Amino acid sequence: MAAPRIIVVGGGLAGLAAVIKIAEAGGTVDLFSIVPVKRSHSVCAQGGINAAKNLKGEGDTTAQHFDDTIYGGDFLANQTPVKGMCEQAPAIVDLLDRMGVPFNRTPEGLLDFRRFGGTLYHRTAFAGATTGQQLLYALDEQVRRYEAEGKVHKYEGWEFLSAIIDGKGIARGIVAMDLRTMELRAFAADAIILATGGIGAIFGKSTNSVVCTGSAQSAVFQQGVYYANGEFIQVHPTSIPGEDKLRLMSESARGEGGRVWVPRTVGDKRAVKAIPESERFYFLEEWYPTYGNLVPRDVATRAIHKVVYELGLGLDGQPMVYLDLTHIDRETLHHKLGGILEIYEKFVGVDPCVEPMKIFPGMHYTMGGLWVDVNQMTNISGIFAAGECEYQYHGANRLGANSLISCIYGGFQAGPNALRYAKSASAAEGDGGAAAEVARQAEINGKLLRNEGGENPFKLWRELGREMTEHATVIRYNKDLKATDQKIVELLDRFQHINLSDKSQWANTSFAFTRQLKNMLELSRTVVLGALLRDESRGAHYKPDFPERNDEKFLQTTKASFTGCDEGPRFEYEEVDTQYIKPRPRRYDAAK
Amino acid sequence: MATVQSSAVPTVRRGVEPLRAGQGTSFIWHKLHSLLGIVPIGAFLLEHLLSNFEALKGPVAYGEQVRFLNSLPLVRVLEWVFIFLPILYHGIYGVYIWLRGKSNIVYYPWAGNWMYLSQRYTGIVAFAYIIQHVLRQRFMGIMLPEHPGAAFWKVQHELANPWMVAVYVIAMICVCWHFAYGVWLFAAKWGITPGEVARRRFAYVCAVLGVLLAAMGIASIWAFTGPKYQNAPADVRLSTLVAPAHSGAAFHSIGSQLMI
Amino acid sequence: MATRTVTFEIKRQAGPDAPAVWESFELEWRPGMNVVSAMMEIAANPVTADGKPTTPIVYDSNCLEEICGSCAMKINGRARMACSALVDNLEQPIRVEPLTKFPLVRDLQVDRSVLFENLMRVKAWVPVDGTYDLGSGPRVYPQEQEANYPLSNCISCTCCMEVCPQFNEATDFVGAATIAQVKLFNNHPTGKVFKEDRLRALAGDGGIQECGYAQNCVEACPKQIPLTNAISDVGRDVLTQKVKDWLRG
């Protein structure tokens, strides 16, 4: 039998981790990425990567990490894969260390660890405040090494459009589009791994990168892959609002001692420094004395929301609160948080060592994603998924610094599993449906180019983003969710009338974007309708009308499947694997 | 496999080629260029400027310096191997380096970029000057190796033209600038001053060196053009017994003839 | 009060062989506006200042936080990242052009893959034995980490190459970014194993010798990477290596 061919889509941490494992095992990989892989969104992760290495004498264990993760995720995550991830985390951090990631060190030359949200242990290894960048580069370098050895072929500047699925429902390859020549081409493969990240663009402005549209997930969702727990969207408590995006202000700012506060008096006009300690409302510390500023993100986000919208204490009446680092000396800040402080200073023009930062929650992470089994394979044979684009590791809320570990661990699982699957896969009959799939995509392209009408894709996108951010993030009401779904249906209809101002077939980025927009619209319905159907509050999903967690009814994984009808996706629910840790109430005002 | 592609696809230019790792010889030629600028050319420049300084003592002292230098063994061989050929190589390869660089001072008017540009302009001025200087002072007119007593007169005669004085002064400044910054560049690129602070400190050292050398050179020009030794005789009588108290490297001899 | 506006002049080119034209745009000013948000605004309303319909600008961007390295372009004559180019800090009209040293694809989009190819040619990686559990990595003291971390911050934006007078098709110079990465990997306890290979590679045509030390790289680097220090250090190491190789025959 010929050597198995594997395609990895996405060059972030999960994709590269999968590539490395496959190449190491002797397989060859075609790696597809819209951007040069070194520019993938993983580069934005700041704070660190969790691993219970217990180098601070606190008695931390992988079991504790496992428990924190499950508890932080409000018991919605299947426990077996999470357990595996937490157990492997120390070895993965060691590996990254061996690969040359410039982690911060203790004077003895060992890895330094800091605290992060949702845990009481120093469990987060970090490289300044650019940990994601450093990790991505380390994997990128390893992949470049395999590329030099001819084991990896990169298709950078190619966009995944769809999977090729044969008559038996088995994936046989992908159709991709060259973003320069706009050429459509089929690539055969025995297994494909999607590692295409989050869906931030659906919310218009988020902390995600431009490429995080969820388009690839949506494409395979529309081809029959389940989309799980779509309603769980993490809103990061501390982001810097901007014109083009929301820039993340890492949780590590609080991990290193940053304090969140507002003046106690509404409309306090005094300069920050003039407000005495007693008149500052450190609301996280007051409300959650045990975890203080390091409560999990969903908790912190709701607290900020409450302070701003219910108590009316936002700074100058604006939706913003202070994140204060000014009590920490400049040297320490520079050493441990350099990268992020630089971002703040560059984009806001204020030195956060001197003046507290003004921050507000922003859409940040997609807990839900493509449904996968314990082998990271979706319900379509031969399609695997890893990283943020799948749903497995974070339940209803992700803990800070767990994303990097879940991406790498997921990739490390998906790679070898895909290779094993590919080796035993039956040969495709004929072209496996490649020509038909290319023709289908060509038809979509053709239609888009021929369309007449007055709609502008970027305007539709803004409307979608506004609607989603307003009604499907921090606080959710069924009435609004229903209206939002209606709005999306309307947008889908208006999509038919998009008239592209640029119909050229050379490096047409707005054309590619418009294709993504269609997929974004389809996928956003799973988020909205998933949220509508879940009448409880759990982790990041919060409904004031149903403020309690309801395990009896909703300790279940949401699985959406595409129908193509106006009614939207079909939803079914699956039992959560809770065999190791019995669900218990989740609270952060006391030790658990 | 199946593809769909519209016709007439533009092609992107090739652009700058990737590194030809470990291939080619340009490294050697570059480093040779760089090294020759310090040794022997730089060393010779120092010697030359020191020798010229003898002119301040008058035509006899200057003539004796010239005679001494010409008395060194194998002087003609040394002259070619350590002076003419290195300067020729340094100059020609320098022009080649210049032509391949694309200055962008208009967009990036930063100090280092100005110095980059200045190194090229001072280099070309120096090279043009040196060519004419060698031709006119070494290979034309009265031959100083045979008539060292005429040295002072020959130079004075050349500098009788005020335009020529201007040329010499400008060239002197360019040569010293080029040399001083060249020393700084050498230290930076050969990793002798790998730190920001070291480079800044060394920049002061080089600046002082450059100014000092230029001042010495201009003082020597003054010796030929000033009132003190006006109308020096065409051939001074040199004492037969006197040898200069200091003995130097072989290329002293040629020095006094090649440059002011 | 009349709405404040911002004027942009953007160099457009439909393809590598198409003629270049300048288009101007007048946009409503917004607080915190940067060059990328202006481009997004144009995409949503592709009309020039004189009311002519046009197409959205083609440009590379991704993270918009100056960490992915995508959006390097020339803004008011200077190579920099568009995401961190705040409109309030720029003189108007804001002139935006593609980088000039890289093959143009379309509008502001250029092909910068040469950098990645260069990184491959200098073996810019740490050759680990395998990804299986081999215990913790080598000890690295905080002082070493602090020296290496800045080098590891390189975002491959290629600004250092764009502003370098020596980086062009005549010299085919490798550029500062790659040289700094050589220093980074040569410093690593395990990465060192390829030190000699990397140094020899950098002595090849287009190698470190082409540096003219104009120091523009270090001025332009958005991440303040000590590039000139790296060039000095690596320059010395390359030379030492070549001399050693020569003496050993």
Coordinates of N, CA and C in Angstrom, one line a residue, chain A residues 377-495:
Chain A
M377 N -11.4 12.2 16.3 CA -12.0 12.0 15.0 C -13.5 12.5 15.1
T378 N -13.9 13.2 14.1 CA -15.3 13.6 14.1 C -16.2 12.5 13.7
N379 N -17.5 12.7 13.5 CA -18.4 11.7 13.1 C -18.3 11.3 11.6
I380 N -17.5 12.0 10.9 CA -17.2 11.6 9.5 C -15.8 10.9 9.5
S381 N -15.8 9.7 9.0 CA -14.6 8.9 9.0 C -13.5 9.7 8.3
G382 N -12.3 9.8 8.9 CA -11.2 10.4 8.2 C -11.1 11.9 8.5
I383 N -12.1 12.5 9.1 CA -11.9 14.0 9.4 C -11.7 14.0 10.9
F384 N -10.5 14.6 11.3 CA -10.1 14.7 12.7 C -10.1 16.2 13.0
A385 N -10.1 16.6 14.2 CA -10.1 18.0 14.6 C -9.3 18.1 15.9
A386 N -8.5 19.2 16.0 CA -7.7 19.5 17.2 C -7.6 21.0 17.4
G387 N -7.4 21.3 18.7 CA -7.3 22.7 19.0 C -8.6 23.4 19.3
E388 N -8.6 24.7 19.2 CA -9.8 25.5 19.5 C -11.0 25.1 18.7
C389 N -10.7 24.6 17.5 CA -11.9 24.3 16.6 C -12.7 23.1 17.0
E390 N -12.2 22.3 18.0 CA -13.0 21.2 18.5 C -13.4 21.6 20.0
Y391 N -14.2 20.7 20.6 CA -15.0 21.1 21.8 C -14.5 20.5 23.1
Q392 N -13.5 19.6 23.0 CA -13.3 18.6 24.0 C -12.8 19.0 25.4
Y393 N -12.0 20.0 25.5 CA -11.2 20.1 26.8 C -11.6 21.1 27.8
H394 N -12.6 22.0 27.4 CA -12.8 23.1 28.4 C -14.2 23.2 28.9
G395 N -15.1 22.3 28.5 CA -16.4 22.4 29.1 C -17.1 23.7 28.8
A396 N -17.7 24.2 29.9 CA -18.4 25.4 29.8 C -17.6 26.7 29.9
N397 N -16.4 26.5 30.3 CA -15.5 27.7 30.5 C -14.1 27.2 30.5
R398 N -13.2 27.9 29.8 CA -11.8 27.5 29.8 C -11.0 28.3 30.8
L399 N -10.2 27.6 31.5 CA -9.3 28.3 32.4 C -8.1 28.9 31.7
G400 N -7.7 30.0 32.1 CA -6.5 30.7 31.5 C -5.3 29.7 31.5
A401 N -4.6 29.8 30.4 CA -3.4 29.0 30.1 C -3.6 27.5 29.9
N402 N -4.9 27.2 29.8 CA -5.2 25.8 29.4 C -5.4 25.7 27.9
S403 N -5.5 26.8 27.2 CA -5.7 26.7 25.8 C -4.4 26.2 25.1
L404 N -3.3 26.7 25.5 CA -2.1 26.3 24.8 C -1.8 24.8 25.0
I405 N -2.1 24.3 26.2 CA -1.8 22.9 26.5 C -2.8 22.1 25.7
S406 N -4.1 22.5 25.7 CA -5.1 21.7 25.0 C -4.8 21.7 23.5
C407 N -4.3 22.8 22.9 CA -4.0 22.8 21.5 C -2.9 21.7 21.2
I408 N -1.8 21.8 22.0 CA -0.7 20.9 21.7 C -1.1 19.5 22.0
Y409 N -1.7 19.3 23.1 CA -2.1 17.9 23.5 C -3.1 17.4 22.4
G410 N -4.0 18.2 22.0 CA -5.0 17.8 21.0 C -4.3 17.4 19.7
G411 N -3.4 18.2 19.3 CA -2.6 17.9 18.1 C -1.8 16.7 18.2
F412 N -1.2 16.5 19.4 CA -0.4 15.3 19.6 C -1.3 14.0 19.6
Q413 N -2.5 14.2 19.9 CA -3.4 13.0 19.9 C -3.9 12.8 18.4
A414 N -4.3 13.9 17.8 CA -4.9 13.8 16.5 C -3.9 13.3 15.4
G415 N -2.7 13.7 15.5 CA -1.6 13.3 14.5 C -1.5 11.8 14.5
P416 N -1.0 11.2 15.5 CA -0.8 9.8 15.5 C -2.1 9.0 15.2
N417 N -3.2 9.5 15.7 CA -4.5 8.8 15.5 C -4.9 8.8 14.0
A418 N -4.6 10.0 13.4 CA -5.0 10.1 12.0 C -4.1 9.2 11.2
L419 N -2.8 9.1 11.6 CA -1.9 8.3 10.8 C -2.3 6.8 10.9
R420 N -2.6 6.4 12.1 CA -3.1 5.0 12.4 C -4.3 4.8 11.5
Y421 N -5.2 5.7 11.5 CA -6.5 5.5 10.7 C -6.1 5.4 9.3
A422 N -5.3 6.3 8.8 CA -4.9 6.4 7.4 C -4.3 5.1 6.9
K423 N -3.5 4.5 7.8 CA -2.8 3.3 7.4 C -3.8 2.2 7.1
S424 N -4.9 2.2 7.9 CA -5.8 1.1 7.7 C -7.0 1.5 6.8
A425 N -7.0 2.7 6.3 CA -8.2 3.1 5.6 C -8.2 2.4 4.2
S426 N -9.4 2.1 3.8 CA -9.6 1.5 2.5 C -9.3 2.5 1.4
A427 N -8.9 2.0 0.2 CA -8.6 2.9 -0.9 C -9.9 3.5 -1.4
A428 N -9.7 4.7 -1.9 CA -10.9 5.4 -2.5 C -11.3 4.8 -3.8
E429 N -12.5 4.8 -4.1 CA -13.0 4.4 -5.4 C -12.9 5.6 -6.4
G430 N -12.3 5.4 -7.5 CA -12.1 6.5 -8.5 C -11.5 7.7 -7.8
D431 N -12.0 8.9 -8.0 CA -11.4 10.0 -7.5 C -12.0 10.4 -6.1
G432 N -12.8 9.5 -5.6 CA -13.4 9.7 -4.3 C -14.4 10.8 -4.2
G433 N -14.8 11.3 -5.3 CA -15.7 12.5 -5.3 C -15.1 13.8 -5.5
A434 N -13.8 13.8 -5.8 CA -13.0 15.1 -5.9 C -13.6 16.0 -7.0
A435 N -13.8 15.5 -8.1 CA -14.2 16.3 -9.3 C -15.5 17.0 -8.9
A436 N -16.4 16.2 -8.3 CA -17.7 16.7 -8.0 C -17.6 17.8 -7.0
E437 N -16.8 17.6 -6.0 CA -16.6 18.6 -5.0 C -16.0 19.9 -5.5
V438 N -15.0 19.8 -6.4 CA -14.4 20.9 -7.0 C -15.5 21.7 -7.8
A439 N -16.3 20.9 -8.5 CA -17.4 21.5 -9.3 C -18.4 22.3 -8.4
R440 N -18.7 21.7 -7.3 CA -19.6 22.3 -6.3 C -19.0 23.7 -5.9
Q441 N -17.7 23.6 -5.5 CA -17.1 24.9 -5.0 C -17.0 25.9 -6.1
A442 N -16.7 25.4 -7.4 CA -16.6 26.4 -8.5 C -18.0 27.0 -8.7
E443 N -19.0 26.3 -8.5 CA -20.4 26.8 -8.7 C -20.6 27.9 -7.6
I444 N -20.2 27.6 -6.4 CA -20.4 28.7 -5.3 C -19.6 29.9 -5.7
N445 N -18.4 29.7 -6.2 CA -17.6 30.9 -6.6 C -18.3 31.7 -7.7
G446 N -18.7 30.9 -8.7 CA -19.4 31.5 -9.9 C -20.6 32.3 -9.5
K447 N -21.4 31.7 -8.6 CA -22.6 32.4 -8.2 C -22.3 33.7 -7.5
L448 N -21.3 33.7 -6.7 CA -20.8 34.9 -5.9 C -20.4 36.0 -6.9
L449 N -19.7 35.6 -7.9 CA -19.2 36.5 -8.9 C -20.3 37.1 -9.8
R450 N -21.3 36.2 -10.0 CA -22.4 36.7 -10.9 C -23.5 37.5 -10.2
N451 N -23.5 37.4 -8.8 CA -24.6 38.0 -8.1 C -24.8 39.5 -8.4
E452 N -26.1 39.8 -8.5 CA -26.4 41.2 -8.6 C -27.1 41.6 -7.4
G453 N -27.0 42.8 -7.0 CA -27.7 43.3 -5.8 C -26.9 44.5 -5.2
G454 N -27.4 44.8 -4.0 CA -26.8 46.0 -3.4 C -26.1 45.8 -2.1
E455 N -25.9 44.5 -1.7 CA -25.3 44.3 -0.3 C -23.8 44.3 -0.4
N456 N -23.2 44.8 0.7 CA -21.8 44.8 0.9 C -21.4 43.8 2.0
P457 N -20.5 42.8 1.7 CA -20.3 41.7 2.7 C -19.7 42.3 4.0
F458 N -18.9 43.3 3.9 CA -18.3 43.8 5.2 C -19.4 44.5 6.0
K459 N -20.4 45.1 5.4 CA -21.5 45.7 6.2 C -22.4 44.6 6.8
L460 N -22.6 43.5 6.1 CA -23.4 42.4 6.6 C -22.6 41.8 7.8
W461 N -21.3 41.7 7.7 CA -20.5 41.2 8.7 C -20.6 42.0 10.0
R462 N -20.6 43.3 9.8 CA -20.6 44.2 11.0 C -22.0 44.0 11.7
E463 N -23.0 43.9 10.9 CA -24.3 43.7 11.5 C -24.4 42.4 12.3
L464 N -23.8 41.4 11.7 CA -23.8 40.1 12.4 C -23.0 40.2 13.8
G465 N -21.8 40.9 13.7 CA -21.0 41.0 14.8 C -21.7 41.8 16.0
R466 N -22.3 42.9 15.6 CA -23.0 43.7 16.6 C -24.1 42.9 17.3
E467 N -24.9 42.2 16.5 CA -26.0 41.4 17.0 C -25.5 40.3 17.9
M468 N -24.5 39.6 17.5 CA -23.9 38.5 18.3 C -23.3 39.0 19.6
T469 N -22.6 40.1 19.5 CA -21.9 40.6 20.7 C -23.0 41.1 21.7
E470 N -24.0 41.7 21.2 CA -25.0 42.2 22.1 C -25.8 41.2 22.8
H471 N -26.1 40.1 22.1 CA -27.1 39.2 22.6 C -26.6 37.8 22.9
A472 N -25.4 37.5 22.4 CA -25.0 36.1 22.6 C -23.6 36.0 23.3
T473 N -23.3 37.0 24.2 CA -22.0 36.8 24.9 C -22.2 36.7 26.4
V474 N -22.1 37.8 27.1 CA -22.1 37.7 28.6 C -23.4 37.3 29.2
I475 N -24.4 38.0 28.8 CA -25.8 37.8 29.4 C -26.7 37.5 28.2
R476 N -27.5 36.4 28.4 CA -28.3 36.0 27.4 C -29.8 35.9 27.8
Y477 N -30.7 36.4 27.0 CA -32.1 36.3 27.2 C -32.7 35.6 26.0
N478 N -33.6 34.7 26.3 CA -34.2 33.9 25.2 C -34.9 34.7 24.1
K479 N -35.5 35.8 24.6 CA -36.2 36.7 23.6 C -35.2 37.3 22.6
D480 N -34.1 37.7 23.2 CA -33.0 38.3 22.3 C -32.4 37.3 21.4
L481 N -32.2 36.1 22.0 CA -31.6 35.1 21.2 C -32.4 34.7 20.0
K482 N -33.7 34.6 20.2 CA -34.7 34.4 19.1 C -34.6 35.5 18.1
A483 N -34.6 36.7 18.5 CA -34.5 37.8 17.6 C -33.2 37.8 16.8
T484 N -32.1 37.4 17.5 CA -30.8 37.3 16.9 C -30.8 36.2 15.8
D485 N -31.4 35.1 16.1 CA -31.5 34.1 15.1 C -32.3 34.6 13.8
Q486 N -33.3 35.3 14.1 CA -34.1 35.8 13.0 C -33.3 36.8 12.2
K487 N -32.5 37.6 12.9 CA -31.6 38.5 12.2 C -30.6 37.7 11.3
I488 N -30.1 36.6 11.8 CA -29.1 35.9 11.0 C -29.8 35.3 9.8
V489 N -31.0 34.8 10.0 CA -31.7 34.3 8.8 C -31.9 35.4 7.8
E490 N -32.2 36.6 8.3 CA -32.3 37.7 7.4 C -31.0 38.0 6.7
L491 N -29.9 38.0 7.4 CA -28.6 38.2 6.8 C -28.3 37.2 5.8
L492 N -28.7 35.9 6.1 CA -28.4 34.9 5.1 C -29.2 35.1 3.8
D493 N -30.3 35.7 4.0 CA -31.1 36.0 2.8 C -30.4 37.2 2.0
R494 N -30.1 38.2 2.8 CA -29.4 39.3 2.2 C -28.1 38.9 1.5
F495 N -27.5 37.9 2.1 CA -26.2 37.4 1.5 C -26.4 37.1 0.0

